[in-house]
Short mmCIF file of C-alpha atoms and ligand atoms in Angstrom, two decimals:
data_model
loop_
_atom_site.label_atom_id
_atom_site.label_comp_id
_atom_site.label_asym_id
_atom_site.label_seq_id
_atom_site.Cartn_x
_atom_site.Cartn_y
_atom_site.Cartn_z
CA MET A 1 87.94 116.68 83.81
CA ALA A 2 85.34 116.13 86.36
CA ILE A 3 85.35 117.52 89.62
CA SER A 4 83.34 115.52 92.52
CA VAL A 5 84.79 116.48 95.63
CA ILE A 6 85.82 119.96 97.21
CA THR A 7 87.74 120.22 100.54
CA PHE A 8 87.78 123.50 102.33
CA ASP A 9 90.22 124.98 104.89
CA LEU A 10 88.24 126.75 107.62
CA ASP A 11 89.98 129.57 109.58
CA ASN A 12 90.45 132.42 107.21
CA THR A 13 88.86 130.67 104.39
CA LEU A 14 85.29 130.39 105.36
CA TRP A 15 85.49 133.01 108.22
CA ASP A 16 88.25 135.38 109.88
CA VAL A 17 89.81 133.46 112.82
CA GLY A 18 91.30 136.58 114.48
CA PRO A 19 88.19 137.87 116.18
CA VAL A 20 86.83 134.80 117.33
CA ILE A 21 89.86 133.79 118.96
CA VAL A 22 90.20 137.10 120.84
CA LYS A 23 86.62 136.57 122.25
CA ALA A 24 87.51 132.99 123.08
CA GLU A 25 90.63 134.07 125.03
CA ARG A 26 88.66 136.53 126.81
CA ALA A 27 85.99 134.19 128.01
CA GLN A 28 88.79 131.84 129.15
CA GLN A 29 90.48 134.73 130.87
CA GLN A 30 87.15 135.47 132.66
CA TRP A 31 86.69 131.95 133.80
CA LEU A 32 90.39 131.88 135.32
CA LEU A 33 89.54 135.41 136.89
CA GLN A 34 86.54 134.03 138.55
CA TYR A 35 87.56 130.50 139.48
CA ARG A 36 91.37 130.51 139.60
CA PRO A 37 92.43 134.23 140.23
CA ASN A 38 95.99 133.23 141.49
CA ALA A 39 96.52 131.73 137.99
CA VAL A 40 95.84 135.23 136.55
CA ALA A 41 97.42 137.30 139.06
CA GLY A 42 101.15 136.71 138.30
CA PHE A 43 101.15 137.33 134.76
CA ASP A 44 100.96 140.16 132.55
CA GLN A 45 100.34 139.72 128.76
CA GLU A 46 104.13 139.46 127.97
CA ALA A 47 104.77 137.11 130.78
CA LEU A 48 101.88 134.91 129.77
CA LEU A 49 103.20 134.52 126.17
CA GLU A 50 106.58 133.60 127.71
CA PHE A 51 104.80 131.13 129.88
CA LYS A 52 102.99 129.73 126.79
CA LYS A 53 106.22 129.20 124.64
CA SER A 54 107.75 127.46 127.42
CA VAL A 55 104.93 125.11 127.47
CA TRP A 56 105.25 124.66 123.45
CA ARG A 57 108.73 124.04 123.90
CA ARG A 58 108.29 121.33 126.75
CA HIS A 59 105.81 119.53 124.85
CA PRO A 60 106.55 119.05 121.11
CA GLU A 61 104.49 116.02 121.07
CA LEU A 62 101.41 118.17 121.35
CA PHE A 63 102.51 120.29 118.31
CA HIS A 64 99.73 119.08 116.12
CA HIS A 65 97.17 118.82 118.97
CA ILE A 66 96.44 122.43 119.69
CA SER A 67 93.45 121.65 122.12
CA GLN A 68 95.53 119.46 124.07
CA MET A 69 98.33 122.07 124.19
CA ARG A 70 96.10 124.68 125.47
CA THR A 71 94.58 122.29 128.22
CA GLN A 72 98.19 121.48 129.13
CA MET A 73 99.20 125.38 129.33
CA LEU A 74 95.92 125.94 131.51
CA TYR A 75 96.86 123.08 133.78
CA GLU A 76 100.51 124.12 134.21
CA LEU A 77 99.45 127.78 134.78
CA GLN A 78 97.41 126.75 137.81
CA ILE A 79 99.99 124.51 139.07
CA VAL A 80 102.53 127.27 139.17
CA ALA A 81 100.02 129.39 140.89
CA GLY A 82 99.82 127.03 143.66
CA TYR A 83 96.49 125.19 142.88
CA SER A 84 96.43 121.39 143.66
CA GLU A 85 96.79 119.08 140.73
CA GLU A 86 92.99 118.11 140.92
CA GLU A 87 91.91 121.74 140.91
CA ALA A 88 94.48 122.20 137.93
CA ARG A 89 93.15 119.26 136.14
CA VAL A 90 89.36 120.34 136.65
CA GLY A 91 90.13 123.77 136.03
CA ALA A 92 92.08 123.20 132.94
CA GLN A 93 89.11 121.41 131.27
CA GLN A 94 86.55 123.77 132.45
CA ALA A 95 88.53 126.97 131.22
CA PHE A 96 89.25 125.12 127.96
CA ASP A 97 85.53 124.37 127.50
CA VAL A 98 84.53 127.94 127.94
CA PHE A 99 87.02 128.77 125.22
CA PHE A 100 86.01 126.03 122.96
CA VAL A 101 82.45 126.92 122.90
CA GLU A 102 83.25 130.62 122.06
CA ARG A 103 85.86 129.38 119.41
CA HIS A 104 82.92 127.94 117.26
CA LYS A 105 80.81 131.00 117.37
CA VAL A 106 82.61 131.99 114.18
CA GLU A 107 81.21 134.71 111.79
CA PHE A 108 81.26 133.34 108.44
CA TYR A 109 82.03 135.49 105.52
CA PRO A 110 78.71 136.90 104.36
CA GLU A 111 78.59 134.90 101.10
CA ALA A 112 79.96 131.77 102.80
CA LEU A 113 76.89 129.72 103.95
CA GLY A 114 74.97 130.45 100.47
CA ILE A 115 78.01 129.23 98.48
CA LEU A 116 78.35 125.87 100.49
CA GLU A 117 74.57 125.15 100.14
CA LEU A 118 75.03 125.67 96.36
CA LEU A 119 78.03 123.62 95.90
CA ALA A 120 76.57 121.13 98.41
CA GLN A 121 74.11 120.29 95.82
CA ASN A 122 76.33 119.30 93.19
CA TYR A 123 79.74 118.20 95.07
CA THR A 124 80.85 116.20 98.04
CA LEU A 125 82.30 118.65 100.57
CA GLY A 126 84.95 118.03 103.32
CA ALA A 127 86.74 120.16 105.78
CA LEU A 128 90.53 120.22 106.28
CA THR A 129 91.65 122.27 109.07
CA ASN A 130 95.11 122.58 111.07
CA GLY A 131 93.06 124.46 113.76
CA ASN A 132 90.66 123.06 116.15
CA ALA A 133 87.50 124.40 114.56
CA ASP A 134 84.89 121.71 114.25
CA ILE A 135 82.70 122.42 111.19
CA TYR A 136 79.81 120.38 112.67
CA LYS A 137 79.57 122.81 115.64
CA THR A 138 78.92 125.61 113.10
CA ASP A 139 76.11 126.85 111.02
CA ALA A 140 77.75 125.12 108.00
CA ALA A 141 77.35 121.54 109.47
CA GLU A 142 74.55 120.49 107.11
CA TYR A 143 76.69 121.22 103.82
CA PHE A 144 79.72 119.02 105.01
CA ASP A 145 80.07 115.14 104.43
CA PHE A 146 83.35 114.70 106.10
CA ALA A 147 85.92 116.66 108.23
CA PHE A 148 89.48 116.03 109.35
CA SER A 149 91.77 118.17 111.52
CA ALA A 150 95.47 118.22 112.40
CA GLU A 151 94.48 116.56 115.79
CA ASP A 152 92.82 113.59 114.14
CA MET A 153 95.92 112.90 111.86
CA GLY A 154 98.76 113.95 114.32
CA ALA A 155 99.94 116.06 111.36
CA SER A 156 99.11 119.29 109.87
CA LYS A 157 98.98 120.69 106.24
CA PRO A 158 101.22 120.49 104.05
CA ASP A 159 101.91 117.01 105.27
CA PRO A 160 99.82 114.84 102.76
CA ALA A 161 98.29 113.07 105.68
CA MET A 162 94.95 114.83 105.80
CA PHE A 163 94.72 115.28 101.90
CA GLN A 164 95.12 111.38 101.70
CA ALA A 165 92.33 111.08 104.33
CA ALA A 166 90.28 113.19 102.11
CA ILE A 167 90.99 110.78 99.14
CA LYS A 168 90.38 107.60 101.14
CA GLN A 169 87.31 108.71 102.75
CA THR A 170 85.63 109.75 99.31
CA GLY A 171 87.15 107.05 97.20
CA VAL A 172 88.01 109.77 94.65
CA ALA A 173 91.21 110.27 93.12
CA ALA A 174 93.19 113.62 93.64
CA GLU A 175 92.66 114.76 90.37
CA HIS A 176 89.05 114.87 90.75
CA ILE A 177 89.39 116.92 93.83
CA ILE A 178 89.65 120.97 94.57
CA HIS A 179 91.10 122.11 97.53
CA VAL A 180 90.01 125.55 98.70
CA GLY A 181 92.32 127.49 101.14
CA ASP A 182 93.95 130.69 102.36
CA ASP A 183 97.47 129.41 103.25
CA PRO A 184 99.87 129.42 100.14
CA ASP A 185 102.00 126.72 101.70
CA HIS A 186 99.75 124.59 103.94
CA ASP A 187 96.97 124.63 101.54
CA ILE A 188 98.08 125.18 98.04
CA ARG A 189 101.47 123.69 97.90
CA GLY A 190 100.22 120.82 100.16
CA ALA A 191 97.27 120.10 98.10
CA ARG A 192 98.92 120.41 94.69
CA ASP A 193 101.90 118.23 95.84
CA ILE A 194 99.40 115.42 96.24
CA GLY A 195 97.65 116.20 92.70
CA MET A 196 94.61 117.95 93.75
CA HIS A 197 93.41 121.15 91.89
CA THR A 198 93.73 124.22 94.16
CA VAL A 199 92.04 127.46 94.61
CA TRP A 200 93.74 130.31 96.89
CA VAL A 201 91.44 132.42 98.84
CA ASN A 202 93.22 135.72 98.82
CA THR A 203 90.93 137.96 100.81
CA GLN A 204 93.67 140.15 101.53
CA ARG A 205 94.62 140.78 97.91
CA ARG A 206 98.27 139.77 98.62
CA ALA A 207 101.13 139.15 96.00
CA TRP A 208 101.44 135.57 95.61
CA PRO A 209 104.12 134.73 98.40
CA GLY A 210 104.55 131.12 97.95
CA GLU A 211 107.32 129.10 96.40
CA GLY A 212 106.55 128.18 93.01
CA ASP A 213 103.28 128.79 90.83
CA SER A 214 100.24 130.02 92.60
CA ALA A 215 97.03 128.03 92.74
CA ASP A 216 95.11 126.99 89.69
CA CYS A 217 92.72 129.86 90.62
CA GLU A 218 92.90 132.75 92.80
CA ILE A 219 89.77 134.26 94.30
CA VAL A 220 88.95 137.38 96.77
CA THR A 221 85.71 136.25 97.72
CA LEU A 222 83.88 133.01 97.87
CA HIS A 223 81.31 134.54 95.52
CA GLN A 224 83.97 133.68 92.80
CA LEU A 225 84.20 130.01 93.85
CA PRO A 226 81.78 128.68 91.43
CA ASP A 227 83.25 130.26 88.70
CA ALA A 228 86.74 129.32 89.54
CA ILE A 229 85.58 125.80 89.85
CA ASP A 230 84.10 125.82 86.26
CA HIS A 231 87.41 127.35 85.21
CA ILE A 232 89.38 124.35 86.47
CA VAL A 233 86.95 121.96 85.01
CA ASP A 234 87.14 123.59 81.39
CA ALA A 235 90.88 123.83 81.71
CA HIS A 236 91.64 120.25 82.28
MG1 MG B 301 93.47 129.18 106.85
#
């Protein structure tokens, strides 16, 4: 069985997403404090979370468009605080931009860039993310041949849309593609349902929580990925 394409989930597969979101949220908050202080004053953390939830409920059409959802939340936050529509529109964009720059200052797992560089010599590499990270804004840009996000597709994994996009983009059948990801449902079930091989990145060493079988291979660090790929090739 020849493998020619490897697709990667991003958040919690190539880096921990938690710390970078905390930093990005903090930068966004600093911007609001400086330029739209009234939008911050009326909300403690709990109230802000409730406000966010109410925006999510009222905008189901933005469910797969998390950047737009965040911008909408920032806009409404300013409107509620009494800023004009124009101030709120401009402010939402600027606060989002500050968030977005920080959101891409990801800290790759220590071995990730070396492994990507190695694999890029022999495989076509693609990024498939439900989040709003753009791999081309990171230090791994040069290793990736294509990238699709839930925002591009209007659908999130495990929906087949992103996996189908990878197949169409490369002209390679699912059986010659390996998808690598941390989420048992979004990544492993989603990719398997369309016929791809799968590698579960299980950095937390959890028991397999998904329905049905685990992935073709399970790894706890990306160091193990080249061997996992060889294993899949040999087993088929
Ligand atoms: Mg992930």
